[in-house]
Short mmCIF file of C-alpha atoms in Angstrom, two decimals:
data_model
loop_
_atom_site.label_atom_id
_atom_site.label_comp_id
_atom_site.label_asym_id
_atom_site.label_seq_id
_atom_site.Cartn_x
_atom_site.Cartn_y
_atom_site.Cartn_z
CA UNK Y 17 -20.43 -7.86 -42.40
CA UNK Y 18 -21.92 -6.29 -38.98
CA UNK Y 19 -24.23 -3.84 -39.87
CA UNK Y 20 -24.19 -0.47 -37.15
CA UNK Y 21 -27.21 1.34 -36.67
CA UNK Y 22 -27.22 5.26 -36.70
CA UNK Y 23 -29.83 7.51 -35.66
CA UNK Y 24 -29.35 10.70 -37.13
CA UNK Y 25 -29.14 13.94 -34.88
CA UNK Y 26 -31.30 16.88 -35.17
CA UNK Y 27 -32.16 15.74 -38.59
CA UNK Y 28 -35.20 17.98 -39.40
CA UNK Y 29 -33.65 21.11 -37.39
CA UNK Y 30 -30.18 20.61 -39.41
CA UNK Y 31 -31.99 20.22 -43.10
CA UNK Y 32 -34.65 22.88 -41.92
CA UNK Y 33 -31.28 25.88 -42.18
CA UNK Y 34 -31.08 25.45 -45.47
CA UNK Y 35 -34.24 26.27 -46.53
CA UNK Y 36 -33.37 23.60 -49.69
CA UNK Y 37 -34.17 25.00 -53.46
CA UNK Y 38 -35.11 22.15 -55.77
CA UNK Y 39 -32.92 22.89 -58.06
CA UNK Y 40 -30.04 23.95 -55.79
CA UNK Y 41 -26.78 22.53 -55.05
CA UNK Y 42 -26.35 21.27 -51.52
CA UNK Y 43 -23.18 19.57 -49.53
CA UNK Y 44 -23.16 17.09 -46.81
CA UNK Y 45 -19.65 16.97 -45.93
CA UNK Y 46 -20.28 14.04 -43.25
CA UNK Y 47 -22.11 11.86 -45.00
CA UNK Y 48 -21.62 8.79 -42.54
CA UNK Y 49 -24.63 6.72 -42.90
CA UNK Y 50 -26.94 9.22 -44.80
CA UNK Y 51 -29.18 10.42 -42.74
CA UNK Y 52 -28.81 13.93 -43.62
CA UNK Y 53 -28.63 13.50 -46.96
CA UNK Y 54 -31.29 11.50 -47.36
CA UNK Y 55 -33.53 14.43 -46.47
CA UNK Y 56 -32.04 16.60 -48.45
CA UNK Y 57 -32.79 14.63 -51.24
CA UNK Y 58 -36.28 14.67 -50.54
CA UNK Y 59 -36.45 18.23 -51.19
CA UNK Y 60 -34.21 18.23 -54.76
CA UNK Y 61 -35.75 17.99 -58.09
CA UNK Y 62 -34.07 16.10 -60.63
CA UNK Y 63 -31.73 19.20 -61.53
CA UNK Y 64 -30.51 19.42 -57.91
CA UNK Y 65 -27.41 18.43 -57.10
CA UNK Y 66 -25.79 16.48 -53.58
CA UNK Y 67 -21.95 16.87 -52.90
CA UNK Y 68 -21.33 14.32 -50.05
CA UNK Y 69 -18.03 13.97 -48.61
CA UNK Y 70 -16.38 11.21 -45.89
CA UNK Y 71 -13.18 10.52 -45.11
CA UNK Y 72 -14.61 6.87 -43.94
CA UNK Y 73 -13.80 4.10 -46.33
CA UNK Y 74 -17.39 2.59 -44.77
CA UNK Y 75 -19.28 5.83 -45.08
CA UNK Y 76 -18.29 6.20 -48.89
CA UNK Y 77 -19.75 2.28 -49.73
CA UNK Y 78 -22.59 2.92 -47.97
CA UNK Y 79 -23.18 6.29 -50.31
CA UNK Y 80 -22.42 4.20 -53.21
CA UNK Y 81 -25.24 1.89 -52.83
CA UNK Y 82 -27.91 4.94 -52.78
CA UNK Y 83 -27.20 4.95 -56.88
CA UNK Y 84 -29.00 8.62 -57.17
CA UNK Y 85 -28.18 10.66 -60.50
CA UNK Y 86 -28.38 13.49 -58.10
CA UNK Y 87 -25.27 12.55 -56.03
CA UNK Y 88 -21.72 13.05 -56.26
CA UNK Y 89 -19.25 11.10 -54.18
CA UNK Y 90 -15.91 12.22 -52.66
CA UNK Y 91 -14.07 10.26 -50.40
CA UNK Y 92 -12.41 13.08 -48.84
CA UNK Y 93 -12.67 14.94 -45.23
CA UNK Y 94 -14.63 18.28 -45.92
CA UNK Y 95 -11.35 20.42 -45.10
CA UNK Y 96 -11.34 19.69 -49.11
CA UNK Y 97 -14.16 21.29 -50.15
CA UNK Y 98 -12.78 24.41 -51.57
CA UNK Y 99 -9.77 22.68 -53.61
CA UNK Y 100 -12.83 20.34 -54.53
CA UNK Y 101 -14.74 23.06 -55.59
CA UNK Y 102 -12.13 25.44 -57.09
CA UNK Y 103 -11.30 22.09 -59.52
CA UNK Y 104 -14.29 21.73 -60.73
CA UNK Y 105 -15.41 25.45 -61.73
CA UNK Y 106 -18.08 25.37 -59.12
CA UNK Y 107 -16.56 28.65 -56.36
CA UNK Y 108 -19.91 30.72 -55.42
CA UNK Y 109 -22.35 27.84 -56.33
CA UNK Y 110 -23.34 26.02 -53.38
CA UNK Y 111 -26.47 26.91 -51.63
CA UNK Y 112 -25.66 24.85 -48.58
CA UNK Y 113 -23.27 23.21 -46.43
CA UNK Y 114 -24.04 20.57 -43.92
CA UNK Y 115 -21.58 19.45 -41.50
CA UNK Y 116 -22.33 16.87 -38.89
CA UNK Y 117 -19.44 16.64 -36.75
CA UNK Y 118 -18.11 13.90 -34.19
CA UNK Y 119 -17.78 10.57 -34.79
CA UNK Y 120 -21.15 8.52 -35.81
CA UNK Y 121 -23.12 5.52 -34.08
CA UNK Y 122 -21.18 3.12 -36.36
CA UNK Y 123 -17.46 4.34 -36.07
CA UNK Y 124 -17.95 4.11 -32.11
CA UNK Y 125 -20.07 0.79 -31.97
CA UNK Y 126 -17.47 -1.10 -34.20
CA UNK Y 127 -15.34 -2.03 -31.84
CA UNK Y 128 -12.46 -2.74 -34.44
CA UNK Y 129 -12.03 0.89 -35.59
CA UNK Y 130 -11.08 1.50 -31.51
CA UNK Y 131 -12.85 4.90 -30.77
CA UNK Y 132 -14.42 3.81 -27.43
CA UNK Y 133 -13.37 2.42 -24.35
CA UNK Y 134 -16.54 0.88 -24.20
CA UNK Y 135 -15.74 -1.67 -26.71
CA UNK Y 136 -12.29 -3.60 -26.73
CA UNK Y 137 -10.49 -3.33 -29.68
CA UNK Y 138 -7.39 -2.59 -31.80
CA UNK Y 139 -5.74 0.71 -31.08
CA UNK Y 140 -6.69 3.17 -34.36
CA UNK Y 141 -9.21 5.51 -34.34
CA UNK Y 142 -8.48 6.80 -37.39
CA UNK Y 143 -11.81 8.43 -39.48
CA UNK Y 144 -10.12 7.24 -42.69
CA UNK Y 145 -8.01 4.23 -42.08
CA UNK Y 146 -6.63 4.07 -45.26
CA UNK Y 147 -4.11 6.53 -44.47
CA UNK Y 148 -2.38 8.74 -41.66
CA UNK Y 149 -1.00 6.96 -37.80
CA UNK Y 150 -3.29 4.71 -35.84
CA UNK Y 151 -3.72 6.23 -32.30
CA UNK Y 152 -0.92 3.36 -31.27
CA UNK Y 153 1.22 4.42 -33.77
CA UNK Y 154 0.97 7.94 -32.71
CA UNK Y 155 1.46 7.44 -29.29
CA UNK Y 156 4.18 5.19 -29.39
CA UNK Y 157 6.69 7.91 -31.53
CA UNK Y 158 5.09 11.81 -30.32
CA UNK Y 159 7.10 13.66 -27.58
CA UNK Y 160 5.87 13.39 -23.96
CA UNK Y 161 5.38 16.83 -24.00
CA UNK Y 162 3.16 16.66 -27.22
CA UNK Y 163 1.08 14.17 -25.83
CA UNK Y 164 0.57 15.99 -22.69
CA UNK Y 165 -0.43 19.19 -24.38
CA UNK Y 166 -3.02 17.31 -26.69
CA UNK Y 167 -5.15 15.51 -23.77
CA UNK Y 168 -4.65 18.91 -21.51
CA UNK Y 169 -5.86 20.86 -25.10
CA UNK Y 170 -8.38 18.33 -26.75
CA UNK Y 171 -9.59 16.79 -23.66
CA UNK Y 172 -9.46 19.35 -20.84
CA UNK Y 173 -7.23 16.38 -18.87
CA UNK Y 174 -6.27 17.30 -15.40
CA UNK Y 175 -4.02 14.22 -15.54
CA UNK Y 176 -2.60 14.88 -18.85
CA UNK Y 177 1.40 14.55 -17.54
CA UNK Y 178 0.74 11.81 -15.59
CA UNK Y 179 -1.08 10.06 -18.50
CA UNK Y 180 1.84 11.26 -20.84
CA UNK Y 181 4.56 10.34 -18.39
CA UNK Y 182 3.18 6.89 -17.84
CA UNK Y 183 2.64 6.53 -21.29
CA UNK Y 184 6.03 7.36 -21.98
CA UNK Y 185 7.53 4.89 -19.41
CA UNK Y 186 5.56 2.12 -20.60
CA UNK Y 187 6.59 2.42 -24.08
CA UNK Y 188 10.92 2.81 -23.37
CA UNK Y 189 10.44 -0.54 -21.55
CA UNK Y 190 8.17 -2.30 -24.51
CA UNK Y 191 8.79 -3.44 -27.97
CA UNK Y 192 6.05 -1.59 -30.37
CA UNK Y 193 4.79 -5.14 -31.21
CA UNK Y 194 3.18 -4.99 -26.98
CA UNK Y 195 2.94 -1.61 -26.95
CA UNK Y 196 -0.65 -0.53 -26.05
CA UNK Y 197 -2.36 -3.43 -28.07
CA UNK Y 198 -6.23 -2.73 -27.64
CA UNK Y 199 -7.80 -0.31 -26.02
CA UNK Y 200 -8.08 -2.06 -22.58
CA UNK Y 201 -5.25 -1.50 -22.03
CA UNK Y 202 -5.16 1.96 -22.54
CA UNK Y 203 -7.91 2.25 -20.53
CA UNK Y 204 -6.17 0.74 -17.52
CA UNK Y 205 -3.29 2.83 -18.22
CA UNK Y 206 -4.99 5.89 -17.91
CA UNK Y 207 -6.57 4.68 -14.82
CA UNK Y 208 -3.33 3.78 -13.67
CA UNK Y 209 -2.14 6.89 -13.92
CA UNK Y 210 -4.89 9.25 -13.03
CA UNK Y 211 -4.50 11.28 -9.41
CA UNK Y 212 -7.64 13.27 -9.77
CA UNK Y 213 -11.06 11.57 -10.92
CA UNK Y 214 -14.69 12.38 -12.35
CA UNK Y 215 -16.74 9.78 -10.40
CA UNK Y 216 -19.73 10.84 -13.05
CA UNK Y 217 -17.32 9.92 -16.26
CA UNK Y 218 -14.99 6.95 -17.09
CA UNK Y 219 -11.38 7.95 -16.20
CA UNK Y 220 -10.20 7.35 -20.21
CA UNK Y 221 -13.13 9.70 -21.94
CA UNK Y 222 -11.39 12.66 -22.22
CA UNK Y 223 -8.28 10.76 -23.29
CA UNK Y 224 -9.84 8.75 -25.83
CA UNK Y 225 -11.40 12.20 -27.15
CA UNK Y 226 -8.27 14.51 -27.17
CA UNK Y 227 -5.85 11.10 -28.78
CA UNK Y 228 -9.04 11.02 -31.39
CA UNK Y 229 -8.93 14.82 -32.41
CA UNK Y 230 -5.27 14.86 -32.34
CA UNK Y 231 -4.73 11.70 -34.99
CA UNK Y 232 -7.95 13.04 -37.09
CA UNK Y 233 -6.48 16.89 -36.98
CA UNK Y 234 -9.88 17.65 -36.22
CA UNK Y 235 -9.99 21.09 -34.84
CA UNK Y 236 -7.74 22.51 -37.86
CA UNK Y 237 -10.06 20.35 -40.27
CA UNK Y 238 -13.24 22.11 -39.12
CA UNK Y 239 -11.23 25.88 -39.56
CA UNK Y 240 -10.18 25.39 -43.12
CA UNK Y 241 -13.97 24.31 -44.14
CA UNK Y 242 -15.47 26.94 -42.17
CA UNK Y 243 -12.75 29.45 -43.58
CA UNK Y 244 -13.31 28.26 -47.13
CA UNK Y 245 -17.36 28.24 -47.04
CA UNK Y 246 -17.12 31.83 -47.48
CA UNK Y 247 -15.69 31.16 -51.25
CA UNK Y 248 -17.96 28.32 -51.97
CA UNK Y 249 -21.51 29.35 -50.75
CA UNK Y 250 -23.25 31.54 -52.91
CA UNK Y 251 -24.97 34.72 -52.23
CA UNK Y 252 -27.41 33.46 -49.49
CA UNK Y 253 -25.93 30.06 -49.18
CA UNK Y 254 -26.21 28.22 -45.75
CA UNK Y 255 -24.56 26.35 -43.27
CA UNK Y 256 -25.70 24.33 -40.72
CA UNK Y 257 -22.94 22.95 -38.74
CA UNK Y 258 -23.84 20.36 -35.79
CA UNK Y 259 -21.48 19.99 -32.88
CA UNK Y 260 -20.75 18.03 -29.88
CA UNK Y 261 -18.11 19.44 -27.68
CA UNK Y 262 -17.55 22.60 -26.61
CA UNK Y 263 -13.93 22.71 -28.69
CA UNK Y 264 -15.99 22.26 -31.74
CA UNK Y 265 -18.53 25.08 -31.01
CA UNK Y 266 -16.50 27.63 -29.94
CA UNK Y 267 -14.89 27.08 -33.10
CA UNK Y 268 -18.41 27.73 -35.33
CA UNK Y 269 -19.68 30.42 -32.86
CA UNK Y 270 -16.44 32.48 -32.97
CA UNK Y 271 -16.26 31.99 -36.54
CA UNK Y 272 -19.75 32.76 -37.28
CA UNK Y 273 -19.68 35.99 -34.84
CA UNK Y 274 -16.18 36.91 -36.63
CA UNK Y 275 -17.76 37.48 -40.03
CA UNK Y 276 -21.41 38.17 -39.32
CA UNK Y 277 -20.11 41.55 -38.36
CA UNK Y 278 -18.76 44.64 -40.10
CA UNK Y 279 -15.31 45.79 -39.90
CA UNK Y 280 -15.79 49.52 -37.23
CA UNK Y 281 -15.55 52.71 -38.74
CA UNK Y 282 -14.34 55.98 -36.65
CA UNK Y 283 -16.78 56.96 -34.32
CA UNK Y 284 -16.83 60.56 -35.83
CA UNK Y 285 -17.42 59.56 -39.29
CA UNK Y 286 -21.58 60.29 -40.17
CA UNK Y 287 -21.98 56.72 -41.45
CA UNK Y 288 -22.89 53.54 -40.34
CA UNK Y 289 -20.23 50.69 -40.83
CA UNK Y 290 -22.47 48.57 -43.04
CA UNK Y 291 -23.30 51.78 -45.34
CA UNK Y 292 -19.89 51.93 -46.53
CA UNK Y 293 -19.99 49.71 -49.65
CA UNK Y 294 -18.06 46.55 -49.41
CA UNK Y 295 -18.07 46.73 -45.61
CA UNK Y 296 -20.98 44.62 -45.55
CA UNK Y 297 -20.52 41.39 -42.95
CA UNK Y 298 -19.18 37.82 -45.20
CA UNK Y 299 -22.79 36.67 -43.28
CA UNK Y 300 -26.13 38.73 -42.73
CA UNK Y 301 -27.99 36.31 -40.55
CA UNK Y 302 -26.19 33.55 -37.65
CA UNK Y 303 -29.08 31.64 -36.03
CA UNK Y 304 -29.01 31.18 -32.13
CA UNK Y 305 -27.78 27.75 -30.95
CA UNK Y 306 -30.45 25.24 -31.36
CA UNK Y 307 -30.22 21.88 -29.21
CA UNK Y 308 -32.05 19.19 -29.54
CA UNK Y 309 -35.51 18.28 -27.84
CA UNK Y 310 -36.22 16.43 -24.64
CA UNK Y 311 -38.37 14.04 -27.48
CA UNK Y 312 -35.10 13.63 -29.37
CA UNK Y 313 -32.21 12.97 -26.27
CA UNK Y 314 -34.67 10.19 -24.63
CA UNK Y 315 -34.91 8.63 -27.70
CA UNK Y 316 -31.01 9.03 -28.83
CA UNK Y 317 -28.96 9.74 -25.75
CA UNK Y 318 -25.85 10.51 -27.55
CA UNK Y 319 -27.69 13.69 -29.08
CA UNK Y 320 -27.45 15.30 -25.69
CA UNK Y 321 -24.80 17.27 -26.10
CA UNK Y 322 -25.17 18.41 -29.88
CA UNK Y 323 -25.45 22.01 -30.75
CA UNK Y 324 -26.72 23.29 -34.09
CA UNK Y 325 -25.97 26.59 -35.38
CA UNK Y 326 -26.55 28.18 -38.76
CA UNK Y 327 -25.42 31.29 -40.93
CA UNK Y 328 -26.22 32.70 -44.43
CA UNK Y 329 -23.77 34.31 -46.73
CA UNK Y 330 -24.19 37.48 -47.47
CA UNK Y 331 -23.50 39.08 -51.57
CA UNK Y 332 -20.02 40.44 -50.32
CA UNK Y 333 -17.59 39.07 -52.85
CA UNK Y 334 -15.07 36.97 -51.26
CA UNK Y 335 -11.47 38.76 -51.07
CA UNK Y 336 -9.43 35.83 -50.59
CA UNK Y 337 -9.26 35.51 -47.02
#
């Protein structure tokens, strides 16, 4: 088997936010190829735990090999952490949360999982591919109009009818079996059928990135974690939650700004709004956003667009939001 190298992004920076007990209990929800973890582990003593999640069949064997009495393997995207966690007794325990979102170095270099246009290969793009629609599959039976609103919403697509439309057209005159068989030919497609063009950026990028967070549910994915930390950190638990598109941070930064602040109390009222007990924030510290060094993106060019930001839990008991 091919082996796909990965350089992990804003390693130290990302492990650095969790300021790692040894005996804590830590979770990399996007395992991928261990990079993270890995450094994590160098921190743990033997009584420290590591809950890694991935949703990638590849991701999981690889985590399987480390054979650490320290780890605990889930093949599961990291939307499941809290029914994970509410299972096994463990609500209010965590002292971190990693999440390294995206796809990684080997999901877009192996041409057969069909992530980049770069690489010709079978239609999928699916992070787990042991279950849910391949990106052919998806686009061959969702509405014109759902199509169009994903590549307008996921992609920021100028051409996102015209994609849709020809899309559309291509398929009521094509048996499934020819239907968009690589993704060549979606590429051409979309060049096809695009009016206004980036000359800096390959016509099909933002439609191979909306198709990818539509068939992966991405965006909704990343809110039920996020919402969920807040039930499975413990009193000055962490995240640290890297990005790489601005759908992604605005996500985290409206999240984190959300519940790092207290709910207002009447102006007249002789009292601040985090006296009040219980009106305390869900988080009493959110970190700036951190990016990665000019050391880092000339090394690993596809770090150039990550964005790191981190939080820490506050002691307010979690209400059941």
């Amino acid at each position: 088997m091919q082996e796909f190298k990965h350089t992990t992004v804003m390693l130290n920076e990302a492990v650095a936010l969790l300021e790692i007990k040894e005996d804590g209990f830590y979770v990399d929800g996007t395992f991928g190829r261990g990079g993270h973890s890995s450094l994590i582990l160098k921190h743990l003593g033997e009584n420290g735990r590591l809950y890694v999640f991935d949703r990638d069949i590849e991701a999981i064997k690889h985590a399987q090999t480390l054979n650490d009495p320290r780890i605990v393997i889930v093949h599961s995207p990291f939307s499941n952490m809290g029914e994970y966690f509410t299972q096994n007794n463990l609500l209010g325990k965590i002292d971190g949360i990693l999440l390294d979102l995206g796809v990684s170095s080997p999901q877009i270099d192996n041409a057969e999982r069909g992530f980049s246009f770069m690489h010709n290969g079978p239609l999928d793009m699916r992070m787990d591919q042991s279950s849910g629609l391949s990106a052919r599959e998806w686009l061959y039976q969702t509405s014109e109009k759902e199509i169009a609103d994903a590549l307008f919403l996921y992609g920021q697509e100028k051409n996102s009818r015209s994609i849709a439309r020809a899309i559309v057209q291509l398929r009521e005159s094509t048996e499934f079996s020819d239907f968009l068989p690589d993704t060549d030919a979606l590429v051409k497609l979309v060049k096809g059928a695009s009016k206004k063009v980036d000359k800096n950026k390959n016509p099909a990028t933002r439609t191979f990135q909306a198709i990818r967070i539509a068939i992966n549910n991405e965006l909704d994915e990343l809110k039920t974690a996020l919402n969920d930390s807040l039930k499975i950190l413990s009193p000055q638990g962490k995240l640290s939650i890297i990005s790489f598109h601005s759908l992604e941070d605005g996500i985290v930064k409206h999240f984190f700004k959300q519940y790092s602040t207290s709910e207002s109390l009447p102006k007249f009222l002789p009292i601040a709004d985090t006296d009040l007990e219980g009106n305390e924030p869900y988080f009493s510290h959110t970190t700036k956003a951190i990016k990665p060094s000019e050391e880092e993106i000339a090394v690993n060019t596809r770090s150039r667009s990550a964005i790191l930001r981190g939080a820490t839990r506050s002691s307010k008991p979690f209400n059941g939001l």
